[in-house]
């Protein structure tokens, strides 16, 4: 819609929604993510909303099914007439609806996925209504190589990547950067996301005598890969994705951390070590919904998604709340989010956050924890350009 | 009382009409479903409902094919999802290569038929659970191909004729899933396609082919002695089933116009088997009913009412329906009629209900 | 003494009323037969006794114990062994294994000396008898010994089963399968042996044999309840007979009387 | 009855592992005859039928079948092709399709009478419709002949045994057979039904012009209906003769009938 | 050489896990004439229980495994009593879909146990083991292999050579007639389900140290177990075990020496070709049918 007042907006209410997998095999992502969003919106509404409007949040459960995700996305926009999609969720649904959403031009703030298709450094027309926050996998891959070189003096890099979007995206990012940074990609090994035996991958890394192993995979497969490396007797340091930079994942590989066979590093686009106030607020609010989620990375993500949307609303403030105004407001200035996350939508950039912290797993009193090695930095900062 | 009587009369004549002319029954059914594509324009239902029904319509076609295997031929396939994927992704790829939609579809169906024939040949040697798992191998191989081979686009494949979004039919009508009106048209088109596949299926199973398939599965020896070639009908069954599955995939591509490469999994194959089982073995309407129960009920109602526990509830629903209706929920009609007659102290023998209906639902 | 009492038993399959308040009794150590036209409810009655079917009404007593509420396997464990209509052998296991599963319920127990087969006389049993560690007529055998003894007797009755013992049961000829079904039942040392059309598909010579075996079994103390199409021949060996039609017992009496009742034979048995 | 040989077994042998189920067996059946095949359980009767109808192909010796004065070696035909030569069978253990109506079960016997293909069936072309109609009428006529016409729309499952046996016979008639071979058609029937079957087979021979070879243990039935009887034992030929002579044949008595009490 | 041995040892461990899962599937196949797709999920939910006990109460892994066996046993009995038994008249294909319903129920229940993936350590810490030509062979691996081979042997003997084993086979073949033989068929199927659940849970606990406890932890294991059963033959108990080892070997070797992406596809295709020539697996026999 050009200049008319947008859909889903009334005097005292603004309607937003998302479709996500809150049941089935990925419910463990969708549930806490939704809870994080709920918690933030509840907090805002309790404070009287934004510019006199409460935020009403509708959610559908698509069970991680592409067709159903597409259907619900259309339903949200056409039937429910939401003002914006917040936390558009999951690779299947997001990749399926990208073009449709660009055509419609509805704002979507935060995607719960980092597929490459979201990367757009010159957004035009409807593409401008897209606001990725979470790092795009390709970008993360680039950061990973940079960290491997800058922090770990790597010359030969090995990559274990999952046969899924995140794995492939990160690999692409890595491949983009190796030439600039003058490192060799000495071994690449693909693993299935649900593989139970990754000895091939581990063996390939050892045989190729790499300096750093980048594990480009999410929780389950990444942990499996770490243990496979340990089983194979590896001593090569490991760098893994931001997806795994939470306490739970680390608990899962705590025996490796304890044994000290090799170091484990991770990217993190959220830095909870440096932003204790934000964490306290989050914990206080999420506990009203489910205290179990207090340390859950997906709940953090949902919280940030909601915060990003609300940031836009606040910027529009008392002005007329239309899509166009909202988009302009988001582009206006750096979007600063909880836990030190900063995203830049100016100059038609739609590339998510590209700055990340570098964490190292350590064993403190027999408990594995992430310690911040380097604060949130952009690639430029990392390689010191 | 009077009203009830005349109502009964009308109902009876309708049901008689359906019996003597089943084809018009399917057409009427198709018309009713197609109206879901129009009703949202009058604000009577939501557009979202249409999307859910599109899914049901598409999977009805896939499940019909599977019903040829499961219900009529006593064969099983755990690779169905792979073929639906083949239909959807194949259409997308051929369109991208510049073929007209109709040619792409024919090509995809042809390839699927060949695949079906190969599996049919295979099934002559490998039977029972071995065959089921062999088809699972095929499904897994296809899955690997979809996600690994670049031409399928990685995550998903956008379906489009030419540069513009949408699919061009008959070389001139471009229909885009993005647009509500187009989507309604697409919905009506796939409903018509479903109706046609239903009628074709009905004709097949009520013909010599249907009888031969059943003879082959219920008593291979009798079938052979009567001249039914097992080779020919195994091939027929698998070719039909894969073509139906693939055609379902084509419909998917046509309606949703965007195809994921990762969703053609064993889980989906099981869901489709579930549709046949829950709805009704050998029943065409039952197959639709099964798709409706397994996909429609959770997505139209359960998810919203039950939230978190809807997944559990869907599982429980499947289990309960199967325990109480081992041959499919479609037989609830017979039971209701029976209960009705029981109330009225109806004489079963006279109603001829008992032998004809009871025996179907008691099939073990 | 009546070993089996069936009182007012009423059974239906959905709408089909297959048994209507049927009463029968079976005397211990007798051969009782149930005759009747096709679909009369004979098999239904036998299945009710072995508790395969739920009753609408009525009760069944075996050796003065109410078995109405018991499961089929409990009833079998009590000694009621049913040879079902249509063989129902386990086709995918060997003939020998079929016989062994027939002996599933066998427990150790007393066996009269005359019932011990020559080939089952193990040194242990011989010794038992010699050292007089046993009563005059009976000896306490282990489960294994009883099973072996039964097996030897079954092999005697149906030598072909011995020849075919390692063959998968499915591959037997029709008649051989029928013999296996009967032999399998005998493996379980029945007290009450229920036979549903045992002569089906058997050669005349074997049918004669089987009737002789049944007589012998009765003499050995086993009670027999039999349903047969072959009415005349059955009446010849039976002690007592019932005639059933569409779920009703319409006639009963001594078998020897029935055999001389031309009216009955004509009307109900089509002779 | 003519003396034209219709079926000829020439030194037929069939082995299962070490077991000689059929052993150098020769006999022949003439056109228009009803021939009985008797022998103790396990003598190899069903096996012979399986060889004739090519369910077993590993037999030695030859089986010839006369089709239009030409003696075909059946071994050259596939199991599914035997029916097309005019030879069709029933089964010792009923082989029916429980979840099809009786009429449809019988139409399976006409499988090869259909000339239209799957595409015309799919589209229900007039030709296909007409064909189906004609064959249905034929099936109905056969059902009437066997006195089970009223049951035609009922499912096979749950029908009394006697009816099931008739359905198997009706099914064979659909293929216009020159010869029908029946494996224990009277087993499980009561005396009344056996009598009826006897009549049906008699009439069938005339009405449908078929030759019959049957296996049966019910000696009354066999005696009444057969023109000639072949007796076998342990897969070997014992005798082939008229019913009376077979009954008094000492070898047959010893192996099969038992001495009269 | 050490490359080879490392892969070999890893494959042996993986193969043992597949073997356990396959045994459970074969057991249900042979007693209930159906494919149990829920085998993996039943193991998974019990692994969740075990992991929770381990984390929340700090109980020792051996003891936890024991408790998990008990909960598995109960799960099996529960599933048999409230679902499989009432469905005893249901045809095998529909029964398979019932197990799919069970999967949905369990997947739905898991978040109530834990929303996060959990960790179960190895029975014997991975530092203990022997070194063969530069490749570590852990005692834990040896333990898993021995246990699954012993279980296989036990089941082989039990089903093939005991009275109750025979009863199990006849129950599968024809339940009604088995009852007439005095076989308490309800107990037989119940115990089979309970035991299959135990096998699945063992597989889960053994694989957990590698893949973490999460909803799809047994997905690959389950599918591989089906493949193992098919390759080895469903009507034997040692066949699937051999099949399990072959599959895990073949995957790792084609994956390492030929292609990490297409390794699986190569192995699956080879198995399909193999099946065409040996349709009942390596050890399976064609069932006898008689006309
Ligand atoms: N499972 C069943 N479902 C429905 N009806 C049945 C079933 N079994 C038997 N009947 C019906 O119950 C009646 C009695 O059957 P039953 O088998 O007891 O007769 P029968 O005297 O043993 O006959 P036959 O001589 O044919 O063995 C028949 O009308 C039969 O059709
Ligand atoms: N597939 C097979 N494998 C092994 N032995 C077999 C097989 N088929 C049949 N036999 C054996 O061959 C012999 C002949 O069997 P067949 O079925 O021909 O007998 P039959 O004469 O028809 O007997 P009945 O009158 O009892 O039906 C039998 O002893 C049987 O056990
Ligand atoms: C489970 C999902 C929310 C995350 C996953 N990486 C995806 O992109 O789909
Ligand atoms: Mg009966
Ligand atoms: Mg025979």
Coordinates of N, CA and C in Angstrom, one line a residue, chain A residues 24-25 27-28 32 161 188-190 194-200 203-204 206-207 219-221 223-225 227 230-233 248 251-255 259 290 292-293 295-296, chain E residues 2-3 6-7 10-11 13-14 18 41 103 107 111 115-117 119 122 126 136 138 207-212 214-217 219-221 224 248 251-253 255-256 260-261:
Chain A
X24 N 5.7 -30.8 16.2 CA 6.5 -31.7 15.4 C 8.0 -31.7 15.7
X25 N 8.8 -32.1 14.8 CA 10.2 -32.3 15.1 C 11.0 -31.0 15.4
X27 N 9.6 -28.4 16.9 CA 8.8 -27.6 17.9 C 9.8 -27.1 18.9
X28 N 10.9 -27.8 19.1 CA 11.9 -27.3 20.1 C 12.5 -26.0 19.7
X32 N 10.0 -22.1 21.9 CA 10.6 -21.1 22.7 C 10.7 -19.8 21.9
X161 N 30.3 -29.6 6.8 CA 29.0 -28.8 6.7 C 27.8 -29.8 6.5
X188 N 36.9 -30.6 2.7 CA 35.4 -30.3 2.9 C 34.7 -31.6 3.0
X189 N 33.9 -31.7 4.0 CA 33.1 -33.0 4.1 C 31.7 -32.7 4.4
X190 N 30.8 -33.3 3.7 CA 29.4 -33.1 3.9 C 28.9 -34.1 4.9
X194 N 20.9 -35.5 10.0 CA 20.6 -36.4 11.0 C 21.5 -37.6 11.1
X195 N 22.8 -37.4 10.6 CA 23.7 -38.5 10.6 C 24.1 -38.9 12.0
X196 N 24.3 -40.2 12.2 CA 24.7 -40.8 13.5 C 26.1 -41.2 13.5
X197 N 26.8 -41.2 12.4 CA 28.2 -41.6 12.3 C 28.9 -40.6 11.4
X198 N 29.7 -39.7 12.0 CA 30.4 -38.8 11.2 C 31.9 -39.1 11.2
X199 N 32.2 -40.3 11.3 CA 33.7 -40.7 11.4 C 34.4 -40.3 10.1
X200 N 33.6 -40.4 9.0 CA 34.2 -40.0 7.7 C 34.7 -38.6 7.7
X203 N 37.6 -38.1 10.0 CA 38.8 -38.7 9.4 C 39.4 -37.9 8.3
X204 N 38.5 -37.3 7.5 CA 38.9 -36.4 6.4 C 39.7 -35.2 6.9
X206 N 41.4 -35.0 9.8 CA 42.7 -35.4 10.3 C 43.6 -35.7 9.2
X207 N 43.1 -36.5 8.2 CA 44.0 -36.9 7.1 C 44.5 -35.6 6.3
X219 N 22.6 -27.4 15.9 CA 22.9 -28.1 17.2 C 23.2 -29.6 17.1
X220 N 22.2 -30.4 16.6 CA 22.4 -31.8 16.6 C 23.7 -32.3 15.8
X221 N 23.7 -32.0 14.5 CA 24.8 -32.4 13.8 C 26.2 -31.8 14.2
X223 N 27.1 -31.1 17.3 CA 27.6 -31.9 18.4 C 28.1 -33.2 18.0
X224 N 27.4 -33.8 17.1 CA 27.8 -35.1 16.6 C 29.2 -35.0 15.9
X225 N 29.4 -34.0 15.2 CA 30.7 -33.8 14.5 C 31.8 -33.6 15.5
X227 N 32.0 -34.7 18.6 CA 32.3 -35.9 19.2 C 33.0 -36.9 18.2
X230 N 36.5 -36.0 18.3 CA 37.2 -36.5 19.6 C 37.5 -38.0 19.4
X231 N 36.4 -38.7 19.0 CA 36.6 -40.1 18.8 C 37.8 -40.5 17.9
X232 N 38.0 -39.7 16.9 CA 39.0 -40.0 15.9 C 40.4 -39.5 16.5
X233 N 40.4 -38.9 17.7 CA 41.6 -38.5 18.3 C 42.1 -37.2 17.8
X248 N 23.2 -24.6 26.4 CA 22.7 -26.0 26.2 C 23.5 -26.8 25.3
X251 N 26.7 -27.9 27.0 CA 26.5 -28.9 28.0 C 26.6 -30.3 27.2
X252 N 26.0 -30.3 26.0 CA 26.0 -31.5 25.3 C 27.4 -32.0 24.9
X253 N 28.4 -31.1 24.8 CA 29.7 -31.5 24.4 C 30.7 -31.3 25.6
X254 N 30.1 -31.2 26.8 CA 30.9 -30.8 27.9 C 32.1 -31.8 28.2
X255 N 31.9 -33.0 27.8 CA 33.0 -34.0 28.0 C 34.2 -33.6 27.2
X259 N 37.8 -32.6 28.7 CA 39.0 -33.4 28.3 C 40.1 -32.5 27.7
X290 N 7.4 -19.2 30.6 CA 8.0 -20.5 30.9 C 9.4 -20.3 31.3
X292 N 11.6 -22.3 31.9 CA 12.6 -23.2 31.3 C 13.3 -22.5 30.1
X293 N 12.7 -21.5 29.6 CA 13.3 -20.9 28.4 C 14.3 -19.8 28.8
X295 N 17.3 -19.7 29.5 CA 18.6 -19.7 28.9 C 18.5 -20.2 27.4
X296 N 17.3 -20.2 26.9 CA 17.1 -20.8 25.6 C 17.4 -19.8 24.4
Chain E
X2 N 45.6 -46.7 9.5 CA 44.8 -46.2 10.7 C 43.5 -45.6 10.3
X3 N 43.6 -44.9 9.1 CA 42.3 -44.4 8.5 C 41.3 -45.5 8.5
X6 N 40.2 -46.8 11.9 CA 39.3 -45.9 12.6 C 37.9 -46.0 12.1
X7 N 37.8 -46.0 10.8 CA 36.5 -46.1 10.2 C 35.8 -47.5 10.5
X10 N 34.6 -47.4 14.1 CA 33.4 -46.6 14.2 C 32.2 -47.3 13.6
X11 N 32.5 -47.9 12.5 CA 31.4 -48.6 11.8 C 30.8 -49.8 12.7
X13 N 30.7 -49.8 15.9 CA 29.9 -49.3 16.9 C 28.5 -48.9 16.3
X14 N 28.6 -48.2 15.2 CA 27.3 -47.8 14.5 C 26.5 -49.0 14.1
X18 N 22.6 -50.1 15.0 CA 21.6 -50.5 14.0 C 21.1 -51.9 14.2
X41 N 11.0 -43.9 17.9 CA 10.5 -42.9 18.8 C 10.3 -43.5 20.2
X103 N 4.1 -42.3 16.7 CA 5.2 -41.3 16.5 C 4.7 -39.9 16.8
X107 N 6.3 -37.6 19.6 CA 6.9 -36.3 19.3 C 6.2 -35.2 20.0
X111 N 8.4 -32.4 24.1 CA 8.7 -31.1 24.7 C 8.3 -31.0 26.1
X115 N 12.7 -29.3 26.5 CA 12.6 -28.6 25.2 C 14.0 -28.5 24.6
X116 N 15.0 -28.9 25.4 CA 16.4 -28.8 24.9 C 17.0 -30.2 24.6
X117 N 17.9 -30.2 23.7 CA 18.6 -31.5 23.5 C 19.4 -31.8 24.7
X119 N 22.1 -34.7 26.9 CA 23.3 -35.5 26.7 C 23.4 -36.7 27.6
X122 N 29.0 -41.9 27.6 CA 29.2 -43.3 27.3 C 29.2 -44.1 28.5
X126 N 35.4 -42.5 27.2 CA 36.0 -42.8 25.9 C 37.5 -42.8 26.0
X136 N 42.3 -45.9 17.8 CA 41.7 -46.2 19.1 C 40.5 -47.1 19.0
X138 N 37.8 -48.2 21.5 CA 37.3 -48.0 22.9 C 36.7 -49.2 23.5
X207 N 23.5 -44.7 21.1 CA 23.8 -43.7 20.1 C 23.8 -42.3 20.6
X208 N 23.2 -42.1 21.8 CA 23.0 -40.8 22.4 C 24.3 -40.0 22.6
X209 N 25.4 -40.7 23.0 CA 26.6 -39.9 23.2 C 27.1 -39.3 21.9
X210 N 26.7 -39.8 20.8 CA 27.1 -39.2 19.5 C 26.2 -38.2 19.0
X211 N 24.9 -38.4 19.1 CA 24.0 -37.6 18.4 C 23.1 -36.7 19.4
X212 N 23.4 -36.8 20.7 CA 22.6 -36.0 21.6 C 21.1 -36.6 21.7
X214 N 17.6 -35.9 21.2 CA 16.8 -34.9 20.6 C 15.7 -35.7 19.7
X215 N 14.7 -35.0 19.3 CA 13.5 -35.7 18.7 C 13.9 -36.6 17.6
X216 N 14.8 -36.2 16.7 CA 15.1 -37.1 15.6 C 16.4 -37.9 15.8
X217 N 16.8 -38.2 17.0 CA 18.1 -38.8 17.3 C 18.1 -40.2 16.6
X219 N 16.3 -41.2 13.9 CA 15.8 -41.2 12.5 C 16.6 -42.0 11.6
X220 N 17.9 -41.7 11.5 CA 18.8 -42.5 10.7 C 19.0 -43.9 11.1
X221 N 19.0 -44.1 12.4 CA 19.2 -45.4 13.0 C 18.0 -46.3 12.5
X224 N 18.1 -47.0 8.9 CA 19.2 -48.0 8.6 C 18.8 -49.4 9.1
X248 N 26.6 -50.2 7.9 CA 27.4 -49.1 8.5 C 28.8 -49.1 7.9
X251 N 28.6 -47.7 4.1 CA 28.4 -46.2 4.1 C 29.7 -45.5 4.4
X252 N 30.4 -45.9 5.4 CA 31.6 -45.2 5.8 C 32.7 -45.3 4.7
X253 N 32.7 -46.5 4.2 CA 33.8 -46.7 3.2 C 33.6 -46.0 1.9
X255 N 31.7 -43.5 1.6 CA 31.7 -42.1 2.0 C 33.1 -41.6 2.0
X256 N 34.0 -42.3 2.6 CA 35.4 -41.8 2.7 C 36.2 -42.0 1.5
X260 N 31.6 -38.3 -0.2 CA 30.8 -38.1 1.0 C 29.4 -37.8 0.7
X261 N 29.2 -37.2 -0.5 CA 27.8 -36.8 -0.8 C 27.0 -38.0 -1.4

